[in-house]
Amino acid sequence: MSDCSAQKCNTDEFYNVVLKLTKSCGELIKSRTSNRSKKVETKSGAIDFVTETDQEVEKLLIEGLTEAFPDHKFIGEESVSSGAHADLTDAPTWIIDPVDGTMNFVHSFPHSCISIALFVCKVPTIGIIYNPMLGQLFTAQRGKGAYLNGERITVSGTKNLSDALIMMEFGTSRDPEKRRVILENQQKLMPQVHGLRALGSAALNMAMVACGAADAYFEYGIHIWDIAAGELIITEAGGVVIDPAGGQVDRLSRRVLGASSQELAEQLAKELTQFYPERD
């Protein structure tokens, strides 16, 4: 048996440990959501917030998982922001966004979540997205389906752009070219789709596609920790995750498109004006 195959056999143990840690961290986030006096910093001059809660949750997750699985690796949003590299290798690697939707969290807007995934041999194996404010727990293990609060979920199966509710984000970038592309795509899509929505969290946008509440989501400028859990949850719910221009998703390209069907994904990709951020 290869090292990768052997590691995959332990996923139930990995899942049980990370689920318990995630729920515990969710209680911490929930207890601080209504506190409008949160200590907030910005990253690299952009409107990109980090709070003490982001840092504390990531620390608790990494410490708890390291204690249980000392040989596992980590890619964490706050760790990378502090200078660590986002290197995805064959080693079991936990990819963590401690508070996805930090701006929402800062404003007590109840659409923030913990997003955590385990990749083994560069393959998504476990995915958890937990919004403790609304009690939404999305989970998936590779080959075992996707679930919301323990109930199995599936994508909508929508195939036509005209019938689709599309999730997209305006983001916080000050890059004028990116802003131009976002607005151009909004103007292109508005007359062609059923509707456009944004929750302010990449992970929760992907979760909405997975449970059939939305039909597709795309974004430029995200990072691997924003989408790692959502990728598995969408695919285990029967959907697809591709590059926004079509073809296989590159998880370090900072680009993603998730959809309820291959047909819808391809239609959407053909309509989009593309933008290529600097890679992770």
Tab-separated table of C-alpha atoms in Angstrom:
chain	number	residue	atom	x	y	z
A	1	MET	CA	0.000	0.000	0.000
A	2	SER	CA	1.359	3.450	-0.903
A	3	ASP	CA	1.883	6.119	1.763
A	4	CYS	CA	-1.025	8.057	0.269
A	5	SER	CA	-3.368	5.067	0.422
A	6	ALA	CA	-2.370	4.350	4.010
A	7	GLN	CA	-3.027	7.933	5.047
A	8	LYS	CA	-6.471	7.950	3.441
A	9	CYS	CA	-7.479	4.963	5.572
A	10	ASN	CA	-7.324	7.176	8.684
A	11	THR	CA	-9.724	9.857	7.523
A	12	ASP	CA	-12.476	8.981	10.018
A	13	GLU	CA	-10.065	9.618	12.881
A	14	PHE	CA	-8.881	12.852	11.264
A	15	TYR	CA	-12.489	13.935	10.711
A	16	ASN	CA	-13.622	13.261	14.279
A	17	VAL	CA	-10.749	15.239	15.764
A	18	VAL	CA	-11.098	18.245	13.457
A	19	LEU	CA	-14.877	18.367	13.832
A	20	LYS	CA	-14.610	18.591	17.610
A	21	LEU	CA	-11.968	21.337	17.356
A	22	THR	CA	-13.988	23.264	14.773
A	23	LYS	CA	-17.128	23.236	16.904
A	24	SER	CA	-15.160	24.458	19.915
A	25	CYS	CA	-13.630	27.309	17.901
A	26	GLY	CA	-17.070	28.121	16.532
A	27	GLU	CA	-18.290	28.789	20.052
A	28	LEU	CA	-15.414	31.225	20.517
A	29	ILE	CA	-16.338	33.083	17.323
A	30	LYS	CA	-20.022	33.148	18.253
A	31	SER	CA	-19.268	34.599	21.672
A	32	ARG	CA	-17.472	37.541	20.067
A	33	THR	CA	-19.709	38.257	17.087
A	34	SER	CA	-21.816	40.962	18.727
A	35	ASN	CA	-18.820	42.751	20.234
A	36	ARG	CA	-18.373	45.871	18.113
A	37	SER	CA	-15.133	46.799	19.916
A	38	LYS	CA	-13.078	44.054	18.247
A	39	LYS	CA	-9.372	44.792	17.827
A	40	VAL	CA	-8.856	45.092	14.075
A	41	GLU	CA	-5.732	45.367	11.941
A	42	THR	CA	-5.377	45.723	8.179
A	43	LYS	CA	-3.122	43.744	5.876
A	44	SER	CA	-0.774	45.477	3.422
A	45	GLY	CA	-2.784	48.694	3.143
A	46	ALA	CA	-5.893	47.081	1.644
A	47	ILE	CA	-9.342	46.780	3.202
A	48	ASP	CA	-8.346	43.302	4.347
A	49	PHE	CA	-8.998	42.871	8.032
A	50	VAL	CA	-7.520	40.543	10.609
A	51	THR	CA	-8.795	40.343	14.189
A	52	GLU	CA	-7.493	38.755	17.356
A	53	THR	CA	-10.171	36.115	16.838
A	54	ASP	CA	-8.744	35.103	13.428
A	55	GLN	CA	-5.338	34.638	15.001
A	56	GLU	CA	-6.621	32.851	18.088
A	57	VAL	CA	-8.821	30.409	16.163
A	58	GLU	CA	-6.021	29.473	13.774
A	59	LYS	CA	-3.650	28.940	16.700
A	60	LEU	CA	-6.160	26.715	18.525
A	61	LEU	CA	-6.816	24.618	15.400
A	62	ILE	CA	-3.140	24.160	14.568
A	63	GLU	CA	-2.181	23.336	18.154
A	64	GLY	CA	-5.028	20.831	18.536
A	65	LEU	CA	-4.331	19.100	15.235
A	66	THR	CA	-0.564	19.046	15.838
A	67	GLU	CA	-1.108	17.378	19.187
A	68	ALA	CA	-3.258	14.698	17.549
A	69	PHE	CA	-1.270	14.331	14.320
A	70	PRO	CA	2.317	15.536	14.797
A	71	ASP	CA	3.437	14.717	11.234
A	72	HIS	CA	0.713	16.761	9.518
A	73	LYS	CA	1.449	20.049	7.743
A	74	PHE	CA	-0.521	23.312	7.690
A	75	ILE	CA	-1.417	26.157	5.374
A	76	GLY	CA	-3.166	28.839	7.424
A	77	GLU	CA	-4.318	32.270	6.303
A	78	GLU	CA	-2.764	34.086	9.225
A	79	SER	CA	0.428	32.008	9.089
A	80	VAL	CA	0.917	32.837	5.406
A	81	SER	CA	0.165	36.500	6.084
A	82	SER	CA	2.985	36.398	8.650
A	83	GLY	CA	5.465	35.109	6.066
A	84	ALA	CA	4.962	31.336	5.857
A	85	HIS	CA	4.740	29.733	2.400
A	86	ALA	CA	1.577	28.144	0.976
A	87	ASP	CA	3.306	24.927	-0.101
A	88	LEU	CA	0.967	22.060	-0.953
A	89	THR	CA	2.871	18.755	-0.913
A	90	ASP	CA	1.891	15.081	-0.725
A	91	ALA	CA	2.020	15.227	3.077
A	92	PRO	CA	-1.331	15.393	4.890
A	93	THR	CA	-1.951	19.136	4.964
A	94	TRP	CA	-4.648	21.076	6.810
A	95	ILE	CA	-5.697	24.243	4.976
A	96	ILE	CA	-7.300	26.719	7.360
A	97	ASP	CA	-9.228	29.957	7.096
A	98	PRO	CA	-10.045	30.676	10.749
A	99	VAL	CA	-12.653	33.361	10.001
A	100	ASP	CA	-13.680	33.532	6.348
A	101	GLY	CA	-15.658	36.731	5.960
A	102	THR	CA	-13.674	38.770	8.483
A	103	MET	CA	-15.240	42.042	7.323
A	104	ASN	CA	-18.666	40.531	8.036
A	105	PHE	CA	-17.394	39.439	11.459
A	106	VAL	CA	-16.086	42.938	12.212
A	107	HIS	CA	-19.525	44.380	11.431
A	108	SER	CA	-21.426	41.569	13.229
A	109	PHE	CA	-23.019	40.606	9.897
A	110	PRO	CA	-23.812	36.928	10.521
A	111	HIS	CA	-22.116	35.368	7.488
A	112	SER	CA	-18.660	34.338	8.645
A	113	CYS	CA	-17.296	30.852	9.033
A	114	ILE	CA	-14.417	28.570	9.840
A	115	SER	CA	-13.226	26.862	6.659
A	116	ILE	CA	-10.875	23.911	7.087
A	117	ALA	CA	-9.846	21.135	4.735
A	118	LEU	CA	-7.435	18.223	4.760
A	119	PHE	CA	-5.537	17.434	1.581
A	120	VAL	CA	-3.718	14.106	1.310
A	121	CYS	CA	-1.363	13.679	-1.644
A	122	LYS	CA	-2.726	17.037	-2.910
A	123	VAL	CA	-6.268	15.599	-3.023
A	124	PRO	CA	-9.113	17.137	-0.954
A	125	THR	CA	-10.123	14.524	1.607
A	126	ILE	CA	-12.024	16.350	4.376
A	127	GLY	CA	-13.895	19.654	4.162
A	128	ILE	CA	-15.722	21.582	6.903
A	129	ILE	CA	-17.408	24.985	6.670
A	130	TYR	CA	-18.985	26.129	9.928
A	131	ASN	CA	-21.002	29.316	10.418
A	132	PRO	CA	-21.626	29.285	14.176
A	133	MET	CA	-23.815	32.416	14.128
A	134	LEU	CA	-26.485	30.706	12.010
A	135	GLY	CA	-25.720	27.155	13.121
A	136	GLN	CA	-24.741	26.004	9.622
A	137	LEU	CA	-22.298	23.084	9.635
A	138	PHE	CA	-21.333	21.878	6.150
A	139	THR	CA	-19.183	18.747	6.070
A	140	ALA	CA	-17.759	16.286	3.564
A	141	GLN	CA	-15.366	13.369	3.416
A	142	ARG	CA	-14.083	12.173	0.081
A	143	GLY	CA	-16.422	9.532	-1.365
A	144	LYS	CA	-18.984	9.890	1.439
A	145	GLY	CA	-21.194	12.758	0.252
A	146	ALA	CA	-21.799	16.260	1.588
A	147	TYR	CA	-23.946	17.239	4.567
A	148	LEU	CA	-25.555	20.251	6.229
A	149	ASN	CA	-26.115	19.667	9.949
A	150	GLY	CA	-26.000	15.933	9.321
A	151	GLU	CA	-28.526	15.902	6.478
A	152	ARG	CA	-27.246	14.957	3.031
A	153	ILE	CA	-27.197	17.813	0.503
A	154	THR	CA	-27.006	17.963	-3.269
A	155	VAL	CA	-26.496	20.718	-5.793
A	156	SER	CA	-29.498	22.059	-7.704
A	157	GLY	CA	-28.455	20.487	-10.997
A	158	THR	CA	-29.274	23.700	-12.879
A	159	LYS	CA	-27.815	23.590	-16.385
A	160	ASN	CA	-28.871	26.892	-17.975
A	161	LEU	CA	-27.442	30.301	-17.199
A	162	SER	CA	-30.882	31.910	-17.536
A	163	ASP	CA	-32.187	29.802	-14.643
A	164	ALA	CA	-29.170	30.310	-12.389
A	165	LEU	CA	-28.645	32.277	-9.200
A	166	ILE	CA	-24.967	33.257	-9.330
A	167	MET	CA	-22.765	34.138	-6.361
A	168	MET	CA	-20.048	36.723	-7.027
A	169	GLU	CA	-18.067	39.137	-4.870
A	170	PHE	CA	-16.886	42.719	-5.241
A	171	GLY	CA	-13.917	42.064	-2.962
A	172	THR	CA	-11.690	44.592	-1.229
A	173	SER	CA	-8.958	45.087	-3.826
A	174	ARG	CA	-7.900	48.620	-4.751
A	175	ASP	CA	-6.555	47.365	-8.090
A	176	PRO	CA	-8.426	49.437	-10.735
A	177	GLU	CA	-8.151	46.696	-13.371
A	178	LYS	CA	-9.698	44.118	-11.063
A	179	ARG	CA	-12.502	46.521	-10.148
A	180	ARG	CA	-13.145	47.118	-13.845
A	181	VAL	CA	-13.376	43.377	-14.538
A	182	ILE	CA	-15.744	42.792	-11.603
A	183	LEU	CA	-18.110	45.525	-12.731
A	184	GLU	CA	-17.915	44.362	-16.340
A	185	ASN	CA	-18.886	40.831	-15.319
A	186	GLN	CA	-21.754	42.155	-13.225
A	187	GLN	CA	-23.070	44.126	-16.189
A	188	LYS	CA	-22.627	41.159	-18.531
A	189	LEU	CA	-24.388	38.697	-16.266
A	190	MET	CA	-27.300	40.757	-14.919
A	191	PRO	CA	-29.452	40.427	-18.073
A	192	GLN	CA	-28.504	36.768	-18.621
A	193	VAL	CA	-29.009	35.125	-15.235
A	194	HIS	CA	-31.868	34.702	-12.797
A	195	GLY	CA	-30.047	36.710	-10.137
A	196	LEU	CA	-26.733	37.741	-8.548
A	197	ARG	CA	-25.888	37.442	-4.855
A	198	ALA	CA	-22.915	37.926	-2.495
A	199	LEU	CA	-22.470	36.786	1.108
A	200	GLY	CA	-19.024	38.262	1.680
A	201	SER	CA	-17.465	34.837	2.286
A	202	ALA	CA	-15.996	32.632	-0.428
A	203	ALA	CA	-16.506	29.490	1.648
A	204	LEU	CA	-20.166	30.253	2.359
A	205	ASN	CA	-20.778	31.126	-1.299
A	206	MET	CA	-19.453	27.671	-2.189
A	207	ALA	CA	-21.584	26.106	0.525
A	208	MET	CA	-24.670	27.732	-1.000
A	209	VAL	CA	-23.867	26.070	-4.314
A	210	ALA	CA	-23.359	22.726	-2.585
A	211	CYS	CA	-26.743	22.784	-0.846
A	212	GLY	CA	-28.649	23.980	-3.938
A	213	ALA	CA	-29.460	27.451	-2.600
A	214	ALA	CA	-27.341	28.966	-5.392
A	215	ASP	CA	-26.284	27.511	-8.727
A	216	ALA	CA	-22.760	28.833	-9.330
A	217	TYR	CA	-20.025	30.959	-7.805
A	218	PHE	CA	-16.894	32.518	-9.256
A	219	GLU	CA	-14.203	34.809	-7.902
A	220	TYR	CA	-10.786	36.187	-8.717
A	221	GLY	CA	-8.375	37.022	-5.908
A	222	ILE	CA	-9.274	34.306	-3.416
A	223	HIS	CA	-6.653	32.034	-1.823
A	224	ILE	CA	-6.418	28.288	-1.350
A	225	TRP	CA	-7.687	28.572	2.251
A	226	ASP	CA	-10.867	30.298	1.013
A	227	ILE	CA	-11.841	27.446	-1.307
A	228	ALA	CA	-10.195	24.230	-0.083
A	229	ALA	CA	-13.139	23.000	1.998
A	230	GLY	CA	-15.738	24.336	-0.428
A	231	GLU	CA	-14.235	22.437	-3.348
A	232	LEU	CA	-14.761	19.065	-1.679
A	233	ILE	CA	-18.209	19.955	-0.342
A	234	ILE	CA	-19.396	21.039	-3.811
A	235	THR	CA	-18.001	17.994	-5.600
A	236	GLU	CA	-19.315	15.587	-2.961
A	237	ALA	CA	-22.732	17.252	-3.408
A	238	GLY	CA	-22.597	16.466	-7.128
A	239	GLY	CA	-21.259	19.745	-8.486
A	240	VAL	CA	-18.082	20.764	-10.279
A	241	VAL	CA	-15.187	23.094	-9.514
A	242	ILE	CA	-13.114	24.417	-12.426
A	243	ASP	CA	-10.974	27.361	-13.483
A	244	PRO	CA	-13.122	30.398	-14.427
A	245	ALA	CA	-11.810	30.169	-17.988
A	246	GLY	CA	-12.616	26.445	-18.172
A	247	GLY	CA	-10.434	23.437	-17.466
A	248	GLN	CA	-9.031	22.033	-14.257
A	249	VAL	CA	-8.925	24.259	-11.199
A	250	ASP	CA	-5.486	25.377	-10.029
A	251	ARG	CA	-5.867	25.846	-6.292
A	252	LEU	CA	-2.949	28.275	-6.031
A	253	SER	CA	-4.047	30.440	-8.981
A	254	ARG	CA	-6.398	32.566	-6.834
A	255	ARG	CA	-9.236	31.831	-9.282
A	256	VAL	CA	-12.237	29.537	-8.912
A	257	LEU	CA	-15.599	28.666	-10.410
A	258	GLY	CA	-17.980	26.223	-8.750
A	259	ALA	CA	-21.285	25.171	-10.282
A	260	SER	CA	-24.211	22.806	-9.999
A	261	SER	CA	-23.375	21.149	-13.334
A	262	GLN	CA	-20.621	20.945	-15.919
A	263	GLU	CA	-22.973	22.509	-18.461
A	264	LEU	CA	-23.600	25.570	-16.314
A	265	ALA	CA	-19.914	25.894	-15.421
A	266	GLU	CA	-18.945	25.932	-19.095
A	267	GLN	CA	-21.643	28.452	-20.020
A	268	LEU	CA	-20.563	30.791	-17.254
A	269	ALA	CA	-16.868	30.463	-18.110
A	270	LYS	CA	-17.572	31.484	-21.705
A	271	GLU	CA	-19.288	34.691	-20.584
A	272	LEU	CA	-16.748	35.890	-18.037
A	273	THR	CA	-14.151	38.550	-18.599
A	274	GLN	CA	-11.030	37.008	-17.092
A	275	PHE	CA	-8.648	38.403	-14.498
A	276	TYR	CA	-5.409	36.746	-13.376
A	277	PRO	CA	-4.217	37.859	-9.920
A	278	GLU	CA	-0.665	37.388	-8.718
A	279	ARG	CA	-0.390	33.739	-7.689
A	280	ASP	CA	0.054	32.458	-4.166
